[in-house]
Amino acid sequence: MAGCGWRFYSGRLVVANAFRISVNGQPQEVAEGATVADLLLLLNVQGRRIAVERNGDIVPRSLHASTLIHPADQIEVVHAIGGG
């Protein structure tokens, strides 16, 4: 169920409606207008070697800041692990 309250996104405090999405199979609340980059900041994984999938489609890193998240989106965040 959507709520209303203060949220911090993209370095600013905003009043926004919130809604739920799924991140790696777990419920996550985000504010209306949030982008993939905002979500990564919220999850504290920005700057790491990751891949993001939104509703089955890969979101290129160059589009993280402009890709809006919508209610009921299914997001998968995968961490790249190096090895040899």
PDB file of C-alpha atoms in Angstrom:
ATOM      1  CA  MET A   1       0.000   0.000   0.000  1.00  0.00           C
ATOM      2  CA  ALA A   2       1.388   3.398  -1.003  1.00  0.00           C
ATOM      3  CA  GLY A   3       2.134   5.945   1.663  1.00  0.00           C
ATOM      4  CA  CYS A   4       3.218   9.532   1.843  1.00  0.00           C
ATOM      5  CA  GLY A   5       6.184  10.949   3.679  1.00  0.00           C
ATOM      6  CA  TRP A   6       9.631  12.465   3.515  1.00  0.00           C
ATOM      7  CA  ARG A   7      12.198  10.698   1.346  1.00  0.00           C
ATOM      8  CA  PHE A   8      15.826  11.486   0.504  1.00  0.00           C
ATOM      9  CA  TYR A   9      16.743  10.950  -3.153  1.00  0.00           C
ATOM     10  CA  SER A  10      19.439  12.320  -5.425  1.00  0.00           C
ATOM     11  CA  GLY A  11      20.874  14.475  -2.667  1.00  0.00           C
ATOM     12  CA  ARG A  12      17.628  16.237  -1.794  1.00  0.00           C
ATOM     13  CA  LEU A  13      14.834  15.789   0.706  1.00  0.00           C
ATOM     14  CA  VAL A  14      11.432  15.508  -0.955  1.00  0.00           C
ATOM     15  CA  VAL A  15       7.841  14.756  -0.027  1.00  0.00           C
ATOM     16  CA  ALA A  16       6.728  11.896  -2.183  1.00  0.00           C
ATOM     17  CA  ASN A  17       4.280   9.062  -2.482  1.00  0.00           C
ATOM     18  CA  ALA A  18       5.959   5.744  -1.851  1.00  0.00           C
ATOM     19  CA  PHE A  19       5.278   2.356  -3.366  1.00  0.00           C
ATOM     20  CA  ARG A  20       6.663  -1.164  -3.171  1.00  0.00           C
ATOM     21  CA  ILE A  21       8.843  -2.960  -5.638  1.00  0.00           C
ATOM     22  CA  SER A  22      10.738  -6.231  -5.474  1.00  0.00           C
ATOM     23  CA  VAL A  23      14.545  -6.185  -5.180  1.00  0.00           C
ATOM     24  CA  ASN A  24      16.170  -9.596  -5.466  1.00  0.00           C
ATOM     25  CA  GLY A  25      12.857 -11.137  -4.429  1.00  0.00           C
ATOM     26  CA  GLN A  26      12.437  -8.954  -1.322  1.00  0.00           C
ATOM     27  CA  PRO A  27       9.924  -6.098  -0.901  1.00  0.00           C
ATOM     28  CA  GLN A  28      11.431  -2.615  -0.962  1.00  0.00           C
ATOM     29  CA  GLU A  29       9.686   0.733  -0.581  1.00  0.00           C
ATOM     30  CA  VAL A  30      10.803   3.574  -2.854  1.00  0.00           C
ATOM     31  CA  ALA A  31       9.538   7.085  -3.465  1.00  0.00           C
ATOM     32  CA  GLU A  32       7.650   8.088  -6.557  1.00  0.00           C
ATOM     33  CA  GLY A  33      10.146   9.491  -9.061  1.00  0.00           C
ATOM     34  CA  ALA A  34      13.020   7.291  -7.859  1.00  0.00           C
ATOM     35  CA  THR A  35      15.506   6.103 -10.448  1.00  0.00           C
ATOM     36  CA  VAL A  36      17.685   3.007 -10.564  1.00  0.00           C
ATOM     37  CA  ALA A  37      20.582   5.197  -9.368  1.00  0.00           C
ATOM     38  CA  ASP A  38      18.492   6.310  -6.363  1.00  0.00           C
ATOM     39  CA  LEU A  39      17.711   2.694  -5.533  1.00  0.00           C
ATOM     40  CA  LEU A  40      21.390   1.724  -5.700  1.00  0.00           C
ATOM     41  CA  LEU A  41      22.188   4.592  -3.327  1.00  0.00           C
ATOM     42  CA  LEU A  42      19.421   3.431  -0.979  1.00  0.00           C
ATOM     43  CA  LEU A  43      20.843  -0.111  -1.088  1.00  0.00           C
ATOM     44  CA  ASN A  44      24.381   1.247  -0.568  1.00  0.00           C
ATOM     45  CA  VAL A  45      25.758  -0.514  -3.638  1.00  0.00           C
ATOM     46  CA  GLN A  46      26.500   2.490  -5.871  1.00  0.00           C
ATOM     47  CA  GLY A  47      29.965   2.487  -7.412  1.00  0.00           C
ATOM     48  CA  ARG A  48      30.390  -1.287  -7.103  1.00  0.00           C
ATOM     49  CA  ARG A  49      30.672  -3.694 -10.008  1.00  0.00           C
ATOM     50  CA  ILE A  50      27.036  -4.653 -10.411  1.00  0.00           C
ATOM     51  CA  ALA A  51      24.474  -5.420 -13.061  1.00  0.00           C
ATOM     52  CA  VAL A  52      20.865  -4.261 -12.750  1.00  0.00           C
ATOM     53  CA  GLU A  53      17.885  -5.942 -14.361  1.00  0.00           C
ATOM     54  CA  ARG A  54      14.437  -4.294 -14.391  1.00  0.00           C
ATOM     55  CA  ASN A  55      11.510  -6.526 -15.303  1.00  0.00           C
ATOM     56  CA  GLY A  56      13.807  -8.917 -17.147  1.00  0.00           C
ATOM     57  CA  ASP A  57      15.758  -6.277 -19.086  1.00  0.00           C
ATOM     58  CA  ILE A  58      19.326  -5.201 -18.321  1.00  0.00           C
ATOM     59  CA  VAL A  59      19.609  -1.501 -17.421  1.00  0.00           C
ATOM     60  CA  PRO A  60      22.949  -0.185 -18.750  1.00  0.00           C
ATOM     61  CA  ARG A  61      24.986   1.775 -16.202  1.00  0.00           C
ATOM     62  CA  SER A  62      24.726   4.832 -18.464  1.00  0.00           C
ATOM     63  CA  LEU A  63      20.931   4.775 -17.963  1.00  0.00           C
ATOM     64  CA  HIS A  64      20.788   4.221 -14.179  1.00  0.00           C
ATOM     65  CA  ALA A  65      20.227   7.932 -13.445  1.00  0.00           C
ATOM     66  CA  SER A  66      17.444   8.294 -16.021  1.00  0.00           C
ATOM     67  CA  THR A  67      15.581   4.983 -15.613  1.00  0.00           C
ATOM     68  CA  LEU A  68      12.531   5.538 -13.432  1.00  0.00           C
ATOM     69  CA  ILE A  69      11.246   2.820 -11.143  1.00  0.00           C
ATOM     70  CA  HIS A  70       7.524   2.075 -11.307  1.00  0.00           C
ATOM     71  CA  PRO A  71       5.146   0.359  -8.863  1.00  0.00           C
ATOM     72  CA  ALA A  72       5.482  -3.443  -8.847  1.00  0.00           C
ATOM     73  CA  ASP A  73       8.790  -3.396 -10.777  1.00  0.00           C
ATOM     74  CA  GLN A  74      10.922  -6.501 -10.347  1.00  0.00           C
ATOM     75  CA  ILE A  75      14.553  -5.432  -9.853  1.00  0.00           C
ATOM     76  CA  GLU A  76      17.527  -7.765  -9.680  1.00  0.00           C
ATOM     77  CA  VAL A  77      20.902  -6.444  -8.557  1.00  0.00           C
ATOM     78  CA  VAL A  78      23.809  -8.802  -9.224  1.00  0.00           C
ATOM     79  CA  HIS A  79      27.309  -8.225  -7.858  1.00  0.00           C
ATOM     80  CA  ALA A  80      30.215  -9.092 -10.166  1.00  0.00           C
ATOM     81  CA  ILE A  81      32.772 -11.289  -8.451  1.00  0.00           C
ATOM     82  CA  GLY A  82      36.254 -11.499  -9.887  1.00  0.00           C
ATOM     83  CA  GLY A  83      38.365 -14.577  -9.747  1.00  0.00           C
ATOM     84  CA  GLY A  84      40.670 -16.708 -11.667  1.00  0.00           C
TER      85      GLY A  84
END
